[in-house]
């Protein structure tokens, strides 16, 4: 199947009054190839409505939201095209994100999803793998997936995911026909994306990987990711995922090693200040 820009939709999952929402929209409108853009929200308000109206974007409201998993599943259901990218309201997309995503998906073979490398945005500064070891490790982990034969391998995908989650959620484009009815589980709050990759890694098809940092993932003290790291909710759920791959003793050992990366993140954050 050959995918065209018209086969794709960016669905922005928006909450409350993010000061970065319009920047995210701008980065999607500046794509070198254009596709549809919609917004979904479970916190409808005038701020989101005004930005959507200014940019000519339709808003869908999840009145039955029970949390992040519910909101992300709702976002995918609102997309009517074959491909969907759940864009996070705080993040930025490089102009060639969609171009390279479509190019990779069109290389052949049945794909489950496609995703890119990424950089972080901290204190409005671009942090790449050259200066942040966590990002560098994730890029190393994903190197096998630069080969199509490895992208198709269940064993390779599961081996990578059994050690950590190197996949940046907002960089993922989903092939909707290859997804379950509800991809994201409400059992998780911090690692619901990692759990979803674990589930998808069991199926047949490609994890199409673009080894280019085409998404800027914003990290700041009030972000959901940082809050869950700091209140240790993330570490509890990490162990739950490791148990899906490993016996209990090994799962606990890997979890302790992985927790060191969170210490590295906090140190890096402190150094930035």
PDB file of C-alpha atoms in Angstrom:
ATOM      1  CA  UNK A   1       0.000   0.000   0.000  1.00  0.00           C
ATOM      2  CA  UNK A   2       1.317   3.428  -0.979  1.00  0.00           C
ATOM      3  CA  UNK A   3       0.413   6.183   1.474  1.00  0.00           C
ATOM      4  CA  UNK A   4      -0.171   9.801   0.440  1.00  0.00           C
ATOM      5  CA  UNK A   5      -0.343  12.932   2.628  1.00  0.00           C
ATOM      6  CA  UNK A   6      -4.138  12.792   2.300  1.00  0.00           C
ATOM      7  CA  UNK A   7      -4.044   9.399   4.079  1.00  0.00           C
ATOM      8  CA  UNK A   8      -2.727  11.022   7.267  1.00  0.00           C
ATOM      9  CA  UNK A   9      -4.097  13.104  10.155  1.00  0.00           C
ATOM     10  CA  UNK A  10      -2.328  14.894  12.999  1.00  0.00           C
ATOM     11  CA  UNK A  11      -4.642  14.711  16.020  1.00  0.00           C
ATOM     12  CA  UNK A  12      -3.582  17.096  18.796  1.00  0.00           C
ATOM     13  CA  UNK A  13      -4.605  15.934  22.257  1.00  0.00           C
ATOM     14  CA  UNK A  14      -5.097  19.287  24.036  1.00  0.00           C
ATOM     15  CA  UNK A  15      -5.614  20.023  27.727  1.00  0.00           C
ATOM     16  CA  UNK A  16      -6.481  23.165  29.661  1.00  0.00           C
ATOM     17  CA  UNK A  17      -4.469  26.220  28.502  1.00  0.00           C
ATOM     18  CA  UNK A  18      -1.045  25.120  27.312  1.00  0.00           C
ATOM     19  CA  UNK A  19       1.070  28.127  26.257  1.00  0.00           C
ATOM     20  CA  UNK A  20       2.739  25.880  23.664  1.00  0.00           C
ATOM     21  CA  UNK A  21      -0.394  24.716  21.822  1.00  0.00           C
ATOM     22  CA  UNK A  22      -0.242  27.295  19.038  1.00  0.00           C
ATOM     23  CA  UNK A  23       3.476  26.631  18.485  1.00  0.00           C
ATOM     24  CA  UNK A  24       2.663  22.955  18.046  1.00  0.00           C
ATOM     25  CA  UNK A  25      -0.063  23.787  15.526  1.00  0.00           C
ATOM     26  CA  UNK A  26       2.299  26.096  13.651  1.00  0.00           C
ATOM     27  CA  UNK A  27       4.887  23.304  13.337  1.00  0.00           C
ATOM     28  CA  UNK A  28       2.227  20.997  11.883  1.00  0.00           C
ATOM     29  CA  UNK A  29       1.039  23.614   9.404  1.00  0.00           C
ATOM     30  CA  UNK A  30       4.641  24.157   8.258  1.00  0.00           C
ATOM     31  CA  UNK A  31       5.120  20.539   7.219  1.00  0.00           C
ATOM     32  CA  UNK A  32       6.761  20.212   3.805  1.00  0.00           C
ATOM     33  CA  UNK A  33       3.870  17.930   2.815  1.00  0.00           C
ATOM     34  CA  UNK A  34       0.431  18.732   4.197  1.00  0.00           C
ATOM     35  CA  UNK A  35      -2.180  16.538   5.835  1.00  0.00           C
ATOM     36  CA  UNK A  36      -5.254  17.024   8.017  1.00  0.00           C
ATOM     37  CA  UNK A  37      -5.101  18.481  11.545  1.00  0.00           C
ATOM     38  CA  UNK A  38      -7.769  18.059  14.242  1.00  0.00           C
ATOM     39  CA  UNK A  39      -7.882  18.665  18.006  1.00  0.00           C
ATOM     40  CA  UNK A  40      -9.393  16.441  20.682  1.00  0.00           C
ATOM     41  CA  UNK A  41      -9.865  17.474  24.287  1.00  0.00           C
ATOM     42  CA  UNK A  42     -11.478  16.316  27.510  1.00  0.00           C
ATOM     43  CA  UNK A  43     -11.094  19.806  29.014  1.00  0.00           C
ATOM     44  CA  UNK A  44     -13.026  22.036  26.578  1.00  0.00           C
ATOM     45  CA  UNK A  45     -12.503  25.744  27.175  1.00  0.00           C
ATOM     46  CA  UNK A  46     -12.431  29.107  25.449  1.00  0.00           C
ATOM     47  CA  UNK A  47      -8.638  29.091  25.117  1.00  0.00           C
ATOM     48  CA  UNK A  48      -8.596  25.894  23.011  1.00  0.00           C
ATOM     49  CA  UNK A  49     -11.677  26.981  21.033  1.00  0.00           C
ATOM     50  CA  UNK A  50     -10.169  30.377  20.160  1.00  0.00           C
ATOM     51  CA  UNK A  51      -6.888  28.851  18.964  1.00  0.00           C
ATOM     52  CA  UNK A  52      -8.757  26.219  16.947  1.00  0.00           C
ATOM     53  CA  UNK A  53     -11.000  28.874  15.337  1.00  0.00           C
ATOM     54  CA  UNK A  54      -8.009  31.064  14.431  1.00  0.00           C
ATOM     55  CA  UNK A  55      -6.334  28.128  12.743  1.00  0.00           C
ATOM     56  CA  UNK A  56      -9.418  26.602  11.121  1.00  0.00           C
ATOM     57  CA  UNK A  57      -9.144  23.333  13.064  1.00  0.00           C
ATOM     58  CA  UNK A  58     -12.100  21.166  14.117  1.00  0.00           C
ATOM     59  CA  UNK A  59     -12.341  20.259  17.816  1.00  0.00           C
ATOM     60  CA  UNK A  60     -13.752  16.975  19.122  1.00  0.00           C
ATOM     61  CA  UNK A  61     -14.720  16.691  22.804  1.00  0.00           C
ATOM     62  CA  UNK A  62     -14.315  13.491  24.806  1.00  0.00           C
ATOM     63  CA  UNK A  63     -17.216  13.785  27.233  1.00  0.00           C
ATOM     64  CA  UNK A  64     -16.600  10.294  28.633  1.00  0.00           C
ATOM     65  CA  UNK A  65     -12.925  10.730  29.548  1.00  0.00           C
ATOM     66  CA  UNK A  66     -11.538   8.560  32.340  1.00  0.00           C
ATOM     67  CA  UNK A  67      -7.885   9.591  31.942  1.00  0.00           C
ATOM     68  CA  UNK A  68      -5.011   9.739  29.461  1.00  0.00           C
ATOM     69  CA  UNK A  69      -5.626   6.274  28.001  1.00  0.00           C
ATOM     70  CA  UNK A  70      -9.264   7.143  27.353  1.00  0.00           C
ATOM     71  CA  UNK A  71      -8.247  10.448  25.718  1.00  0.00           C
ATOM     72  CA  UNK A  72      -5.650   8.846  23.429  1.00  0.00           C
ATOM     73  CA  UNK A  73      -7.998   6.043  22.387  1.00  0.00           C
ATOM     74  CA  UNK A  74     -10.674   8.654  21.673  1.00  0.00           C
ATOM     75  CA  UNK A  75      -8.176  10.648  19.579  1.00  0.00           C
ATOM     76  CA  UNK A  76      -7.462   7.637  17.366  1.00  0.00           C
ATOM     77  CA  UNK A  77     -11.197   6.974  16.935  1.00  0.00           C
ATOM     78  CA  UNK A  78     -11.760  10.558  15.734  1.00  0.00           C
ATOM     79  CA  UNK A  79      -9.260  10.095  12.889  1.00  0.00           C
ATOM     80  CA  UNK A  80     -10.925   9.012   9.640  1.00  0.00           C
ATOM     81  CA  UNK A  81      -7.747   8.563   7.585  1.00  0.00           C
ATOM     82  CA  UNK A  82      -5.573   5.437   7.323  1.00  0.00           C
ATOM     83  CA  UNK A  83      -2.705   6.960   9.314  1.00  0.00           C
ATOM     84  CA  UNK A  84      -2.741   8.940  12.575  1.00  0.00           C
ATOM     85  CA  UNK A  85      -0.142  10.786  14.642  1.00  0.00           C
ATOM     86  CA  UNK A  86      -1.193  11.785  18.173  1.00  0.00           C
ATOM     87  CA  UNK A  87       0.550  15.143  18.499  1.00  0.00           C
ATOM     88  CA  UNK A  88       1.260  16.305  22.042  1.00  0.00           C
ATOM     89  CA  UNK A  89       0.282  19.939  22.558  1.00  0.00           C
ATOM     90  CA  UNK A  90       3.643  20.978  24.052  1.00  0.00           C
ATOM     91  CA  UNK A  91       5.856  19.460  21.357  1.00  0.00           C
ATOM     92  CA  UNK A  92       7.250  20.643  18.026  1.00  0.00           C
ATOM     93  CA  UNK A  93       7.522  18.808  14.708  1.00  0.00           C
ATOM     94  CA  UNK A  94      10.317  19.393  12.220  1.00  0.00           C
ATOM     95  CA  UNK A  95       9.098  20.427   8.718  1.00  0.00           C
ATOM     96  CA  UNK A  96      10.039  17.069   7.151  1.00  0.00           C
ATOM     97  CA  UNK A  97       8.472  14.861   9.834  1.00  0.00           C
ATOM     98  CA  UNK A  98       5.556  13.710   7.677  1.00  0.00           C
ATOM     99  CA  UNK A  99       7.623  13.505   4.489  1.00  0.00           C
ATOM    100  CA  UNK A 100      10.104  11.060   6.010  1.00  0.00           C
ATOM    101  CA  UNK A 101       7.373   9.125   7.828  1.00  0.00           C
ATOM    102  CA  UNK A 102       5.458   8.507   4.607  1.00  0.00           C
ATOM    103  CA  UNK A 103       8.681   7.663   2.764  1.00  0.00           C
ATOM    104  CA  UNK A 104       9.565   5.014   5.364  1.00  0.00           C
ATOM    105  CA  UNK A 105       6.065   3.521   5.398  1.00  0.00           C
ATOM    106  CA  UNK A 106       6.136   3.289   1.601  1.00  0.00           C
ATOM    107  CA  UNK A 107       9.333   1.234   1.494  1.00  0.00           C
ATOM    108  CA  UNK A 108       7.205  -1.883   1.496  1.00  0.00           C
ATOM    109  CA  UNK A 109       5.858  -4.493   3.822  1.00  0.00           C
ATOM    110  CA  UNK A 110       2.927  -4.334   6.192  1.00  0.00           C
ATOM    111  CA  UNK A 111       3.639  -1.719   8.882  1.00  0.00           C
ATOM    112  CA  UNK A 112       2.135  -1.494  12.352  1.00  0.00           C
ATOM    113  CA  UNK A 113       3.541   1.949  13.071  1.00  0.00           C
ATOM    114  CA  UNK A 114       6.338   4.347  12.142  1.00  0.00           C
ATOM    115  CA  UNK A 115       8.354   6.555  14.476  1.00  0.00           C
ATOM    116  CA  UNK A 116      11.313   8.912  14.419  1.00  0.00           C
ATOM    117  CA  UNK A 117      14.207   9.826  16.646  1.00  0.00           C
ATOM    118  CA  UNK A 118      13.759  12.994  18.712  1.00  0.00           C
ATOM    119  CA  UNK A 119      15.416  15.749  20.723  1.00  0.00           C
ATOM    120  CA  UNK A 120      14.289  17.398  23.941  1.00  0.00           C
ATOM    121  CA  UNK A 121      13.348  21.018  24.579  1.00  0.00           C
ATOM    122  CA  UNK A 122      14.401  22.172  28.044  1.00  0.00           C
ATOM    123  CA  UNK A 123      14.206  25.818  29.134  1.00  0.00           C
ATOM    124  CA  UNK A 124      13.527  26.644  25.466  1.00  0.00           C
ATOM    125  CA  UNK A 125      16.868  25.080  24.478  1.00  0.00           C
ATOM    126  CA  UNK A 126      17.292  22.228  22.031  1.00  0.00           C
ATOM    127  CA  UNK A 127      18.941  19.263  23.782  1.00  0.00           C
ATOM    128  CA  UNK A 128      20.249  16.577  21.420  1.00  0.00           C
ATOM    129  CA  UNK A 129      21.896  13.192  21.892  1.00  0.00           C
ATOM    130  CA  UNK A 130      25.302  14.865  21.557  1.00  0.00           C
ATOM    131  CA  UNK A 131      24.864  16.525  24.947  1.00  0.00           C
ATOM    132  CA  UNK A 132      22.432  14.171  26.730  1.00  0.00           C
ATOM    133  CA  UNK A 133      23.461  10.549  27.277  1.00  0.00           C
ATOM    134  CA  UNK A 134      19.866   9.326  27.808  1.00  0.00           C
ATOM    135  CA  UNK A 135      19.001  10.294  24.239  1.00  0.00           C
ATOM    136  CA  UNK A 136      22.225   8.796  22.939  1.00  0.00           C
ATOM    137  CA  UNK A 137      21.458   5.446  24.609  1.00  0.00           C
ATOM    138  CA  UNK A 138      17.971   5.400  23.090  1.00  0.00           C
ATOM    139  CA  UNK A 139      19.398   6.035  19.625  1.00  0.00           C
ATOM    140  CA  UNK A 140      21.862   3.157  20.092  1.00  0.00           C
ATOM    141  CA  UNK A 141      19.043   0.860  21.201  1.00  0.00           C
ATOM    142  CA  UNK A 142      17.045   1.625  18.061  1.00  0.00           C
ATOM    143  CA  UNK A 143      19.937   1.195  15.585  1.00  0.00           C
ATOM    144  CA  UNK A 144      18.898  -2.385  14.654  1.00  0.00           C
ATOM    145  CA  UNK A 145      15.575  -1.007  13.424  1.00  0.00           C
ATOM    146  CA  UNK A 146      17.307   1.001  10.702  1.00  0.00           C
ATOM    147  CA  UNK A 147      17.213  -2.294   8.742  1.00  0.00           C
ATOM    148  CA  UNK A 148      13.832  -3.380   7.334  1.00  0.00           C
ATOM    149  CA  UNK A 149      14.510  -7.044   8.079  1.00  0.00           C
ATOM    150  CA  UNK A 150      14.969  -6.138  11.762  1.00  0.00           C
ATOM    151  CA  UNK A 151      11.830  -3.965  11.778  1.00  0.00           C
ATOM    152  CA  UNK A 152       9.837  -7.085  10.896  1.00  0.00           C
ATOM    153  CA  UNK A 153      11.435  -9.237  13.593  1.00  0.00           C
ATOM    154  CA  UNK A 154       9.298  -9.866  16.639  1.00  0.00           C
ATOM    155  CA  UNK A 155      12.354 -11.042  18.583  1.00  0.00           C
ATOM    156  CA  UNK A 156      14.353  -7.867  17.845  1.00  0.00           C
ATOM    157  CA  UNK A 157      11.492  -5.541  18.755  1.00  0.00           C
ATOM    158  CA  UNK A 158      10.803  -7.341  22.006  1.00  0.00           C
ATOM    159  CA  UNK A 159      14.471  -7.507  22.906  1.00  0.00           C
ATOM    160  CA  UNK A 160      14.756  -3.715  22.550  1.00  0.00           C
ATOM    161  CA  UNK A 161      11.569  -3.019  24.513  1.00  0.00           C
ATOM    162  CA  UNK A 162      12.509  -5.474  27.261  1.00  0.00           C
ATOM    163  CA  UNK A 163      15.351  -3.170  28.364  1.00  0.00           C
ATOM    164  CA  UNK A 164      13.664   0.254  28.257  1.00  0.00           C
ATOM    165  CA  UNK A 165      11.283   2.375  26.187  1.00  0.00           C
ATOM    166  CA  UNK A 166      13.350   4.208  23.555  1.00  0.00           C
ATOM    167  CA  UNK A 167      10.316   5.170  21.425  1.00  0.00           C
ATOM    168  CA  UNK A 168       9.125   8.778  21.696  1.00  0.00           C
ATOM    169  CA  UNK A 169       5.317   8.635  21.848  1.00  0.00           C
ATOM    170  CA  UNK A 170       4.561  11.894  19.945  1.00  0.00           C
ATOM    171  CA  UNK A 171       6.829  10.727  17.104  1.00  0.00           C
ATOM    172  CA  UNK A 172       4.672   7.652  16.419  1.00  0.00           C
ATOM    173  CA  UNK A 173       2.407   7.387  13.386  1.00  0.00           C
ATOM    174  CA  UNK A 174      -0.111   4.549  13.599  1.00  0.00           C
ATOM    175  CA  UNK A 175      -1.447   2.399  10.758  1.00  0.00           C
ATOM    176  CA  UNK A 176      -5.002   2.318  12.044  1.00  0.00           C
ATOM    177  CA  UNK A 177      -6.120  -0.930  10.416  1.00  0.00           C
ATOM    178  CA  UNK A 178      -3.402  -2.783  12.347  1.00  0.00           C
ATOM    179  CA  UNK A 179      -4.429  -1.489  15.785  1.00  0.00           C
ATOM    180  CA  UNK A 180      -6.669  -3.123  18.407  1.00  0.00           C
ATOM    181  CA  UNK A 181      -9.966  -1.425  19.265  1.00  0.00           C
ATOM    182  CA  UNK A 182      -8.451   0.264  22.334  1.00  0.00           C
ATOM    183  CA  UNK A 183      -4.667   0.470  22.072  1.00  0.00           C
ATOM    184  CA  UNK A 184      -3.969   2.238  25.362  1.00  0.00           C
ATOM    185  CA  UNK A 185      -4.741   0.609  28.724  1.00  0.00           C
ATOM    186  CA  UNK A 186      -6.228   2.592  31.612  1.00  0.00           C
ATOM    187  CA  UNK A 187      -4.193   0.372  33.958  1.00  0.00           C
ATOM    188  CA  UNK A 188      -1.222   2.665  33.245  1.00  0.00           C
ATOM    189  CA  UNK A 189      -0.742   6.424  33.537  1.00  0.00           C
ATOM    190  CA  UNK A 190       3.018   6.939  33.143  1.00  0.00           C
ATOM    191  CA  UNK A 191       3.995   4.143  30.731  1.00  0.00           C
ATOM    192  CA  UNK A 192       0.790   3.478  28.807  1.00  0.00           C
ATOM    193  CA  UNK A 193       2.717   4.076  25.567  1.00  0.00           C
ATOM    194  CA  UNK A 194       5.425   1.526  26.479  1.00  0.00           C
ATOM    195  CA  UNK A 195       2.692  -0.972  27.331  1.00  0.00           C
ATOM    196  CA  UNK A 196       1.089  -0.300  23.927  1.00  0.00           C
ATOM    197  CA  UNK A 197       4.402  -0.932  22.111  1.00  0.00           C
ATOM    198  CA  UNK A 198       4.782  -4.189  24.057  1.00  0.00           C
ATOM    199  CA  UNK A 199       1.360  -5.304  22.863  1.00  0.00           C
ATOM    200  CA  UNK A 200       1.993  -4.257  19.253  1.00  0.00           C
ATOM    201  CA  UNK A 201       5.436  -5.904  19.241  1.00  0.00           C
ATOM    202  CA  UNK A 202       3.719  -9.289  19.467  1.00  0.00           C
ATOM    203  CA  UNK A 203       2.008  -8.835  16.097  1.00  0.00           C
ATOM    204  CA  UNK A 204       3.188  -9.244  12.527  1.00  0.00           C
ATOM    205  CA  UNK A 205       4.347  -6.202  10.590  1.00  0.00           C
ATOM    206  CA  UNK A 206       7.034  -3.532  10.675  1.00  0.00           C
ATOM    207  CA  UNK A 207       8.058  -1.097  13.352  1.00  0.00           C
ATOM    208  CA  UNK A 208       9.205   1.410  10.708  1.00  0.00           C
ATOM    209  CA  UNK A 209      11.939   3.595  12.205  1.00  0.00           C
ATOM    210  CA  UNK A 210      13.305   6.907  10.859  1.00  0.00           C
ATOM    211  CA  UNK A 211      16.728   7.586  12.343  1.00  0.00           C
ATOM    212  CA  UNK A 212      16.343  11.371  12.259  1.00  0.00           C
ATOM    213  CA  UNK A 213      15.429  13.659  15.211  1.00  0.00           C
ATOM    214  CA  UNK A 214      12.210  15.051  13.728  1.00  0.00           C
ATOM    215  CA  UNK A 215      10.277  15.778  16.941  1.00  0.00           C
ATOM    216  CA  UNK A 216      11.105  18.187  19.751  1.00  0.00           C
ATOM    217  CA  UNK A 217       9.732  16.696  22.979  1.00  0.00           C
ATOM    218  CA  UNK A 218       9.299  19.469  25.546  1.00  0.00           C
ATOM    219  CA  UNK A 219      10.325  18.701  29.139  1.00  0.00           C
ATOM    220  CA  UNK A 220       9.508  21.138  31.945  1.00  0.00           C
ATOM    221  CA  UNK A 221       8.673  20.934  35.645  1.00  0.00           C
ATOM    222  CA  UNK A 222       4.897  20.997  35.141  1.00  0.00           C
ATOM    223  CA  UNK A 223       4.864  18.418  32.348  1.00  0.00           C
ATOM    224  CA  UNK A 224       3.063  15.142  33.024  1.00  0.00           C
ATOM    225  CA  UNK A 225       6.239  13.170  32.337  1.00  0.00           C
ATOM    226  CA  UNK A 226       8.332  15.092  34.866  1.00  0.00           C
ATOM    227  CA  UNK A 227       5.621  14.963  37.551  1.00  0.00           C
ATOM    228  CA  UNK A 228       5.341  11.185  37.247  1.00  0.00           C
ATOM    229  CA  UNK A 229       9.120  10.774  37.460  1.00  0.00           C
ATOM    230  CA  UNK A 230       9.330  12.964  40.542  1.00  0.00           C
ATOM    231  CA  UNK A 231       6.430  11.313  42.431  1.00  0.00           C
ATOM    232  CA  UNK A 232       7.861   7.835  41.636  1.00  0.00           C
ATOM    233  CA  UNK A 233       4.685   6.718  39.847  1.00  0.00           C
ATOM    234  CA  UNK A 234       6.808   6.153  36.762  1.00  0.00           C
ATOM    235  CA  UNK A 235       9.190   3.747  38.528  1.00  0.00           C
ATOM    236  CA  UNK A 236       6.298   1.618  39.843  1.00  0.00           C
ATOM    237  CA  UNK A 237       4.855   1.216  36.357  1.00  0.00           C
ATOM    238  CA  UNK A 238       8.286   0.568  34.818  1.00  0.00           C
ATOM    239  CA  UNK A 239       8.548  -2.553  36.955  1.00  0.00           C
ATOM    240  CA  UNK A 240       5.100  -3.676  35.815  1.00  0.00           C
ATOM    241  CA  UNK A 241       6.304  -3.554  32.200  1.00  0.00           C
ATOM    242  CA  UNK A 242       9.543  -5.392  32.930  1.00  0.00           C
ATOM    243  CA  UNK A 243       7.474  -8.201  34.417  1.00  0.00           C
ATOM    244  CA  UNK A 244       5.840  -8.683  30.997  1.00  0.00           C
ATOM    245  CA  UNK A 245       9.257  -9.625  29.596  1.00  0.00           C
ATOM    246  CA  UNK A 246      11.258 -11.095  32.479  1.00  0.00           C
ATOM    247  CA  UNK A 247      11.023 -13.302  35.597  1.00  0.00           C
ATOM    248  CA  UNK A 248      10.583 -11.279  38.795  1.00  0.00           C
ATOM    249  CA  UNK A 249      14.215 -11.248  39.939  1.00  0.00           C
ATOM    250  CA  UNK A 250      15.576 -10.133  36.559  1.00  0.00           C
ATOM    251  CA  UNK A 251      12.768  -7.573  36.193  1.00  0.00           C
ATOM    252  CA  UNK A 252      13.738  -5.980  39.498  1.00  0.00           C
ATOM    253  CA  UNK A 253      17.439  -5.919  38.585  1.00  0.00           C
ATOM    254  CA  UNK A 254      16.791  -4.200  35.233  1.00  0.00           C
ATOM    255  CA  UNK A 255      14.383  -1.780  36.887  1.00  0.00           C
ATOM    256  CA  UNK A 256      17.083  -0.704  39.352  1.00  0.00           C
ATOM    257  CA  UNK A 257      19.523  -0.113  36.502  1.00  0.00           C
ATOM    258  CA  UNK A 258      16.911   1.840  34.534  1.00  0.00           C
ATOM    259  CA  UNK A 259      16.187   4.014  37.560  1.00  0.00           C
ATOM    260  CA  UNK A 260      19.738   5.352  37.244  1.00  0.00           C
ATOM    261  CA  UNK A 261      18.685   7.046  34.006  1.00  0.00           C
ATOM    262  CA  UNK A 262      16.082   8.995  35.970  1.00  0.00           C
ATOM    263  CA  UNK A 263      18.855  10.166  38.312  1.00  0.00           C
ATOM    264  CA  UNK A 264      20.797  11.213  35.200  1.00  0.00           C
ATOM    265  CA  UNK A 265      17.763  13.154  33.973  1.00  0.00           C
ATOM    266  CA  UNK A 266      17.390  14.994  37.283  1.00  0.00           C
ATOM    267  CA  UNK A 267      21.098  15.828  37.311  1.00  0.00           C
ATOM    268  CA  UNK A 268      20.904  17.081  33.724  1.00  0.00           C
ATOM    269  CA  UNK A 269      17.884  19.188  34.648  1.00  0.00           C
ATOM    270  CA  UNK A 270      19.772  20.653  37.624  1.00  0.00           C
ATOM    271  CA  UNK A 271      22.811  21.394  35.437  1.00  0.00           C
ATOM    272  CA  UNK A 272      20.589  23.240  32.957  1.00  0.00           C
ATOM    273  CA  UNK A 273      19.449  25.545  35.754  1.00  0.00           C
TER     274      UNK A 273
END
